[in-house]
Short mmCIF file of C-alpha atoms in Angstrom, two decimals:
data_model
loop_
_atom_site.label_atom_id
_atom_site.label_comp_id
_atom_site.label_asym_id
_atom_site.label_seq_id
_atom_site.Cartn_x
_atom_site.Cartn_y
_atom_site.Cartn_z
CA MET A 1 26.48 -28.21 15.20
CA ARG A 2 27.58 -29.10 18.75
CA ASP A 3 30.87 -29.76 20.47
CA THR A 4 30.53 -33.33 19.55
CA GLY A 5 29.74 -32.60 15.82
CA LEU A 6 26.68 -32.36 13.69
CA CYS A 7 23.43 -33.32 15.37
CA GLU A 8 19.92 -34.01 13.73
CA VAL A 9 17.39 -31.24 14.29
CA LEU A 10 14.19 -33.14 15.13
CA ASN A 11 11.92 -30.10 15.18
CA PRO A 12 13.31 -27.05 13.26
CA SER A 13 10.19 -24.98 14.17
CA GLU A 14 10.61 -25.48 17.77
CA MET A 15 14.38 -24.56 17.54
CA LEU A 16 13.76 -21.45 15.47
CA LEU A 17 10.97 -20.21 17.94
CA SER A 18 12.78 -21.11 21.22
CA GLU A 19 14.03 -17.80 21.95
CA ARG A 20 11.16 -15.73 20.56
CA PRO A 21 10.43 -12.76 22.79
CA GLU A 22 6.83 -12.46 24.09
CA ASP A 23 6.65 -8.78 24.76
CA ALA A 24 8.57 -7.22 21.91
CA PRO A 25 6.69 -5.31 19.03
CA GLY A 26 7.80 -6.22 15.60
CA SER A 27 7.91 -9.97 15.87
CA ALA A 28 5.52 -12.08 13.74
CA VAL A 29 5.46 -15.83 12.92
CA VAL A 30 4.87 -17.32 9.50
CA CYS A 31 4.80 -21.06 8.42
CA THR A 32 6.96 -21.36 5.37
CA ILE A 33 7.64 -24.43 3.21
CA GLU A 34 11.22 -25.58 2.86
CA GLY A 35 11.17 -28.46 0.23
CA SER A 36 8.13 -30.21 1.28
CA ARG A 37 8.48 -29.63 5.07
CA PRO A 38 6.52 -26.76 6.92
CA ILE A 39 8.78 -24.77 9.29
CA LEU A 40 7.50 -21.92 11.53
CA ALA A 41 9.88 -18.92 11.35
CA GLU A 42 9.96 -15.65 13.25
CA ILE A 43 10.27 -12.52 11.11
CA GLN A 44 11.27 -9.41 13.06
CA ALA A 45 10.80 -5.78 11.85
CA LEU A 46 12.14 -2.65 13.45
CA VAL A 47 10.60 0.61 12.28
CA ALA A 48 12.38 3.83 13.49
CA PRO A 49 12.20 7.33 12.66
CA SER A 50 14.65 8.24 9.68
CA GLY A 51 17.58 10.48 10.80
CA PHE A 52 18.21 11.44 7.08
CA GLY A 53 16.14 12.60 4.07
CA ILE A 54 15.95 9.08 2.57
CA PRO A 55 14.70 6.37 4.76
CA ARG A 56 16.83 3.04 4.93
CA ARG A 57 15.36 -0.31 4.12
CA MET A 58 17.50 -3.20 5.14
CA THR A 59 16.84 -6.93 5.28
CA SER A 60 18.46 -10.19 6.30
CA GLY A 61 16.85 -13.32 4.95
CA TYR A 62 14.10 -11.53 3.04
CA ASP A 63 14.16 -9.98 -0.53
CA ILE A 64 14.66 -6.29 -0.36
CA SER A 65 12.61 -5.59 -3.49
CA ARG A 66 9.70 -7.35 -1.98
CA LEU A 67 9.96 -5.44 1.11
CA ASN A 68 9.92 -2.02 -0.81
CA LEU A 69 6.85 -3.26 -2.70
CA LEU A 70 4.97 -4.25 0.53
CA ILE A 71 5.92 -1.01 2.23
CA ALA A 72 4.42 0.87 -0.84
CA VAL A 73 1.21 -1.33 -0.55
CA LEU A 74 0.86 -0.32 3.14
CA GLU A 75 1.34 3.33 2.08
CA LYS A 76 -1.19 3.31 -0.56
CA ARG A 77 -3.84 0.82 0.57
CA VAL A 78 -3.73 1.29 4.28
CA GLY A 79 -2.71 4.98 4.30
CA LEU A 80 0.31 4.52 6.85
CA LYS A 81 3.06 7.06 6.23
CA MET A 82 6.39 5.25 6.01
CA ALA A 83 8.42 7.88 4.04
CA ASP A 84 10.06 9.10 7.11
CA GLN A 85 10.64 5.70 8.69
CA ASP A 86 13.64 3.36 8.39
CA VAL A 87 12.62 -0.33 8.15
CA TYR A 88 14.92 -3.11 9.11
CA VAL A 89 13.78 -6.82 8.70
CA ASN A 90 15.35 -9.94 9.92
CA VAL A 91 14.46 -13.67 9.60
CA ILE A 92 15.54 -15.34 12.66
CA GLY A 93 17.88 -18.36 12.55
CA GLY A 94 19.51 -17.42 9.23
CA LEU A 95 16.65 -18.62 7.21
CA LYS A 96 15.95 -17.14 3.65
CA VAL A 97 12.32 -16.74 3.13
CA ASP A 98 11.69 -16.37 -0.54
CA GLU A 99 7.98 -17.28 -0.81
CA PRO A 100 4.99 -14.77 -1.02
CA ALA A 101 3.13 -16.69 1.70
CA ALA A 102 5.29 -14.76 4.24
CA ASP A 103 3.96 -11.36 3.09
CA LEU A 104 1.18 -11.05 5.67
CA SER A 105 3.50 -11.96 8.45
CA LEU A 106 6.03 -9.32 7.30
CA LEU A 107 3.34 -6.60 7.24
CA ALA A 108 2.16 -7.61 10.61
CA ALA A 109 5.62 -7.30 12.02
CA ILE A 110 6.15 -3.80 10.39
CA VAL A 111 2.64 -2.57 11.71
CA SER A 112 3.47 -4.09 15.14
CA SER A 113 6.80 -2.24 15.35
CA LEU A 114 5.39 1.07 13.83
CA LYS A 115 2.61 1.11 16.41
CA SER A 116 4.61 -0.47 19.36
CA MET A 117 2.00 -3.32 19.64
CA ASN A 118 2.86 -6.81 20.82
CA ILE A 119 1.57 -9.50 18.65
CA PRO A 120 -0.09 -12.30 20.78
CA LYS A 121 2.30 -15.12 21.11
CA GLU A 122 -0.41 -17.67 19.84
CA MET A 123 -0.93 -15.83 16.55
CA VAL A 124 0.52 -16.83 13.05
CA PHE A 125 0.05 -15.10 9.65
CA LEU A 126 -0.32 -16.77 6.24
CA GLY A 127 -0.86 -15.09 2.96
CA GLU A 128 0.45 -13.33 -0.10
CA VAL A 129 -0.36 -9.79 -0.44
CA GLY A 130 -1.13 -8.29 -3.90
CA LEU A 131 -0.55 -4.68 -5.16
CA THR A 132 -4.17 -3.78 -4.50
CA GLY A 133 -3.97 -4.98 -0.99
CA GLU A 134 -5.72 -8.23 -1.46
CA VAL A 135 -4.62 -11.31 0.49
CA ARG A 136 -4.15 -14.13 -1.93
CA SER A 137 -4.42 -17.80 -1.39
CA ILE A 138 -1.26 -19.95 -0.68
CA SER A 139 -0.23 -23.39 -1.48
CA ASN A 140 -0.07 -26.21 1.22
CA ALA A 141 -2.46 -24.25 3.51
CA GLN A 142 -3.52 -27.36 5.33
CA LYS A 143 0.06 -28.33 6.09
CA ARG A 144 0.96 -24.89 7.22
CA VAL A 145 -2.05 -24.85 9.50
CA SER A 146 -1.23 -28.40 10.91
CA GLU A 147 2.23 -27.40 11.74
CA SER A 148 1.03 -24.27 13.40
CA LEU A 149 -1.39 -26.16 15.57
CA LYS A 150 1.38 -28.69 16.54
CA MET A 151 3.52 -25.94 17.75
CA GLY A 152 0.65 -24.34 19.83
CA PHE A 153 -0.58 -21.64 17.71
CA THR A 154 -4.30 -21.03 18.11
CA GLU A 155 -4.96 -17.82 16.22
CA ILE A 156 -4.31 -18.33 12.44
CA ILE A 157 -4.92 -15.36 10.03
CA LEU A 158 -5.11 -16.71 6.50
CA PRO A 159 -6.55 -15.95 3.07
CA LYS A 160 -10.33 -16.36 2.76
CA GLU A 161 -9.97 -18.70 0.02
CA ASN A 162 -7.76 -21.10 1.96
CA ALA A 163 -9.88 -21.02 4.86
CA LYS A 164 -12.64 -23.04 3.14
CA GLY A 165 -10.73 -26.19 2.81
CA ILE A 166 -9.06 -26.30 6.27
CA ASP A 167 -9.93 -29.18 8.45
CA ILE A 168 -9.32 -28.48 12.25
CA LYS A 169 -10.04 -31.00 14.91
CA SER A 170 -8.65 -29.04 17.74
CA GLN A 171 -10.76 -27.18 20.25
CA GLY A 172 -10.06 -23.51 21.02
CA VAL A 173 -8.44 -22.92 17.62
CA HIS A 174 -9.68 -19.77 15.63
CA LEU A 175 -9.19 -19.33 11.90
CA HIS A 176 -9.54 -15.74 10.74
CA PRO A 177 -10.13 -15.58 7.00
CA VAL A 178 -9.17 -12.28 5.50
CA LYS A 179 -9.62 -10.96 1.89
CA ASN A 180 -7.50 -7.92 2.27
CA ILE A 181 -4.78 -6.25 4.43
CA ARG A 182 -7.05 -3.84 5.93
CA GLU A 183 -9.07 -6.81 7.43
CA ALA A 184 -5.93 -8.55 8.64
CA LEU A 185 -4.50 -5.27 10.32
CA THR A 186 -7.91 -4.35 11.84
CA TYR A 187 -8.03 -7.77 13.39
CA LEU A 188 -4.47 -7.43 14.59
CA ILE A 189 -4.88 -3.87 16.08
CA ASN A 190 -8.06 -5.09 17.75
CA ASN A 191 -6.39 -7.99 19.45
CA CYS A 192 -3.13 -6.47 20.59
#
Protein backbone atom coordinates (compact mmCIF):
# COMPACT_ATOMS: atom_id res chain seq x y z
CA MET A 1 0.00 0.00 0.00
CA ARG A 2 1.29 3.42 -0.95
CA ASP A 3 -0.06 6.96 -0.94
CA THR A 4 -1.42 6.32 -4.43
CA GLY A 5 -3.18 3.04 -3.48
CA LEU A 6 -2.40 -0.63 -3.85
CA CYS A 7 0.73 -1.57 -5.79
CA GLU A 8 1.85 -4.96 -7.03
CA VAL A 9 4.78 -6.52 -5.16
CA LEU A 10 6.94 -8.00 -7.91
CA ASN A 11 9.42 -9.72 -5.61
CA PRO A 12 8.09 -10.40 -2.10
CA SER A 13 11.34 -12.10 -1.01
CA GLU A 14 13.34 -8.98 -1.81
CA MET A 15 10.85 -6.79 0.03
CA LEU A 16 10.83 -9.01 3.13
CA LEU A 17 14.63 -9.19 3.32
CA SER A 18 15.39 -5.58 2.35
CA GLU A 19 15.96 -4.36 5.91
CA ARG A 20 17.59 -7.50 7.27
CA PRO A 21 20.39 -6.63 9.70
CA GLU A 22 23.76 -8.13 8.79
CA ASP A 23 25.45 -8.15 12.17
CA ALA A 24 22.66 -9.15 14.51
CA PRO A 25 22.52 -12.51 16.29
CA GLY A 26 19.16 -14.25 16.15
CA SER A 27 18.28 -13.66 12.49
CA ALA A 28 17.93 -16.61 10.10
CA VAL A 29 16.36 -17.01 6.66
CA VAL A 30 14.03 -19.74 5.41
CA CYS A 31 12.35 -20.26 2.06
CA THR A 32 8.69 -20.95 2.72
CA ILE A 33 5.97 -21.84 0.22
CA GLU A 34 2.88 -19.60 0.07
CA GLY A 35 0.39 -21.31 -2.23
CA SER A 36 2.73 -22.45 -4.99
CA ARG A 37 5.17 -19.56 -4.69
CA PRO A 38 8.49 -19.76 -2.83
CA ILE A 39 9.12 -16.76 -0.56
CA LEU A 40 12.19 -16.07 1.53
CA ALA A 41 11.37 -14.92 5.03
CA GLU A 42 13.44 -13.75 7.98
CA ILE A 43 12.85 -15.41 11.31
CA GLN A 44 14.17 -13.53 14.32
CA ALA A 45 14.69 -14.95 17.78
CA LEU A 46 15.67 -13.18 20.98
CA VAL A 47 16.90 -15.36 23.82
CA ALA A 48 17.45 -13.61 27.15
CA PRO A 49 17.86 -14.74 30.76
CA SER A 50 14.49 -15.08 32.47
CA GLY A 51 13.81 -12.67 35.31
CA PHE A 52 11.17 -14.96 36.77
CA GLY A 53 10.95 -18.62 37.76
CA ILE A 54 9.06 -19.62 34.61
CA PRO A 55 10.60 -18.61 31.27
CA ARG A 56 8.42 -16.77 28.75
CA ARG A 57 7.83 -18.04 25.24
CA MET A 58 6.22 -15.57 22.84
CA THR A 59 5.78 -15.63 19.09
CA SER A 60 4.48 -13.48 16.28
CA GLY A 61 3.87 -15.30 13.01
CA TYR A 62 4.89 -18.71 14.34
CA ASP A 63 2.97 -21.39 16.26
CA ILE A 64 3.74 -21.24 20.00
CA SER A 65 3.20 -24.99 20.44
CA ARG A 66 5.72 -25.74 17.69
CA LEU A 67 8.20 -23.34 19.32
CA ASN A 68 7.85 -25.13 22.67
CA LEU A 69 8.32 -28.50 20.99
CA LEU A 70 11.50 -27.35 19.18
CA ILE A 71 12.95 -25.85 22.36
CA ALA A 72 12.41 -29.23 24.06
CA VAL A 73 14.23 -30.94 21.17
CA LEU A 74 17.15 -28.50 21.58
CA GLU A 75 17.35 -29.25 25.29
CA LYS A 76 17.10 -33.05 24.97
CA ARG A 77 19.01 -33.74 21.74
CA VAL A 78 21.68 -31.01 21.81
CA GLY A 79 21.99 -30.42 25.55
CA LEU A 80 21.33 -26.67 25.49
CA LYS A 81 19.80 -25.46 28.74
CA MET A 82 16.81 -23.26 27.97
CA ALA A 83 14.84 -23.58 31.23
CA ASP A 84 16.17 -20.25 32.50
CA GLN A 85 15.86 -18.40 29.17
CA ASP A 86 12.99 -16.35 27.75
CA VAL A 87 12.50 -16.94 24.02
CA TYR A 88 10.79 -14.43 21.73
CA VAL A 89 10.23 -15.24 18.02
CA ASN A 90 9.09 -12.96 15.21
CA VAL A 91 8.55 -13.63 11.51
CA ILE A 92 9.33 -10.34 9.77
CA GLY A 93 6.78 -8.67 7.51
CA GLY A 94 3.69 -10.01 9.24
CA LEU A 95 3.96 -13.41 7.58
CA LYS A 96 2.57 -16.46 9.30
CA VAL A 97 4.90 -19.40 8.83
CA ASP A 98 2.99 -22.58 9.54
CA GLU A 99 4.97 -25.22 7.71
CA PRO A 100 7.53 -27.55 9.30
CA ALA A 101 10.15 -26.63 6.68
CA ALA A 102 10.92 -23.56 8.84
CA ASP A 103 11.96 -25.63 11.89
CA LEU A 104 15.68 -25.66 11.14
CA SER A 105 15.72 -21.91 10.47
CA LEU A 106 13.98 -21.22 13.78
CA LEU A 107 16.47 -23.38 15.70
CA ALA A 108 19.37 -21.62 13.96
CA ALA A 109 17.95 -18.23 15.00
CA ILE A 110 17.50 -19.39 18.60
CA VAL A 111 21.02 -20.81 18.88
CA SER A 112 22.45 -17.73 17.16
CA SER A 113 20.80 -15.47 19.74
CA LEU A 114 21.67 -17.70 22.70
CA LYS A 115 25.36 -17.90 21.68
CA SER A 116 25.52 -14.26 20.37
CA MET A 117 26.68 -15.46 16.94
CA ASN A 118 25.95 -13.71 13.66
CA ILE A 119 24.62 -16.04 10.98
CA PRO A 120 26.38 -15.32 7.66
CA LYS A 121 24.13 -13.25 5.40
CA GLU A 122 24.41 -15.74 2.52
CA MET A 123 23.10 -18.71 4.56
CA VAL A 124 19.57 -20.15 4.33
CA PHE A 125 18.08 -23.04 6.33
CA LEU A 126 15.54 -25.58 5.10
CA GLY A 127 14.23 -28.59 6.99
CA GLU A 128 11.68 -30.09 9.31
CA VAL A 129 12.99 -31.22 12.70
CA GLY A 130 11.61 -34.39 14.32
CA LEU A 131 11.41 -35.21 18.01
CA THR A 132 14.56 -37.34 17.85
CA GLY A 133 16.50 -34.41 16.38
CA GLU A 134 16.51 -35.70 12.82
CA VAL A 135 16.22 -33.23 9.94
CA ARG A 136 13.47 -34.55 7.69
CA SER A 137 12.95 -33.93 3.99
CA ILE A 138 10.63 -31.17 2.81
CA SER A 139 8.41 -30.65 -0.21
CA ASN A 140 9.35 -28.42 -3.15
CA ALA A 141 13.06 -28.47 -2.29
CA GLN A 142 14.18 -27.55 -5.82
CA LYS A 143 11.83 -24.52 -5.88
CA ARG A 144 13.12 -23.38 -2.51
CA VAL A 145 16.76 -23.74 -3.49
CA SER A 146 16.17 -21.96 -6.83
CA GLU A 147 14.50 -19.00 -5.08
CA SER A 148 17.35 -18.86 -2.55
CA LEU A 149 19.93 -18.78 -5.34
CA LYS A 150 17.96 -16.09 -7.19
CA MET A 151 18.14 -13.93 -4.06
CA GLY A 152 21.91 -14.39 -3.70
CA PHE A 153 22.12 -17.07 -1.01
CA THR A 154 25.08 -19.37 -1.57
CA GLU A 155 25.18 -21.50 1.60
CA ILE A 156 22.14 -23.75 1.82
CA ILE A 157 21.64 -26.09 4.76
CA LEU A 158 19.02 -28.69 3.90
CA PRO A 159 17.96 -32.28 4.68
CA LYS A 160 20.27 -34.98 3.36
CA GLU A 161 17.40 -36.67 1.49
CA ASN A 162 16.53 -33.46 -0.37
CA ALA A 163 20.13 -32.75 -1.39
CA LYS A 164 20.20 -35.87 -3.59
CA GLY A 165 17.76 -34.44 -6.11
CA ILE A 166 18.86 -30.80 -6.24
CA ASP A 167 20.23 -29.51 -9.52
CA ILE A 168 22.52 -26.47 -9.20
CA LYS A 169 24.03 -24.75 -12.20
CA SER A 170 25.57 -21.82 -10.33
CA GLN A 171 29.24 -21.62 -9.36
CA GLY A 172 30.18 -20.84 -5.77
CA VAL A 173 27.03 -22.36 -4.28
CA HIS A 174 27.39 -24.90 -1.47
CA LEU A 175 24.74 -27.34 -0.38
CA HIS A 176 25.24 -28.65 3.14
CA PRO A 177 23.14 -31.79 3.59
CA VAL A 178 22.46 -32.67 7.23
CA LYS A 179 20.74 -35.66 8.85
CA ASN A 180 20.19 -34.17 12.30
CA ILE A 181 20.25 -30.89 14.22
CA ARG A 182 23.64 -31.65 15.75
CA GLU A 183 25.19 -31.65 12.25
CA ALA A 184 23.35 -28.47 11.27
CA LEU A 185 24.28 -26.59 14.44
CA THR A 186 27.89 -27.81 14.33
CA TYR A 187 28.15 -26.44 10.79
CA LEU A 188 26.54 -23.18 11.89
CA ILE A 189 28.82 -22.73 14.92
CA ASN A 190 31.95 -23.55 12.90
CA ASN A 191 31.04 -20.97 10.22
CA CYS A 192 29.98 -18.00 12.34
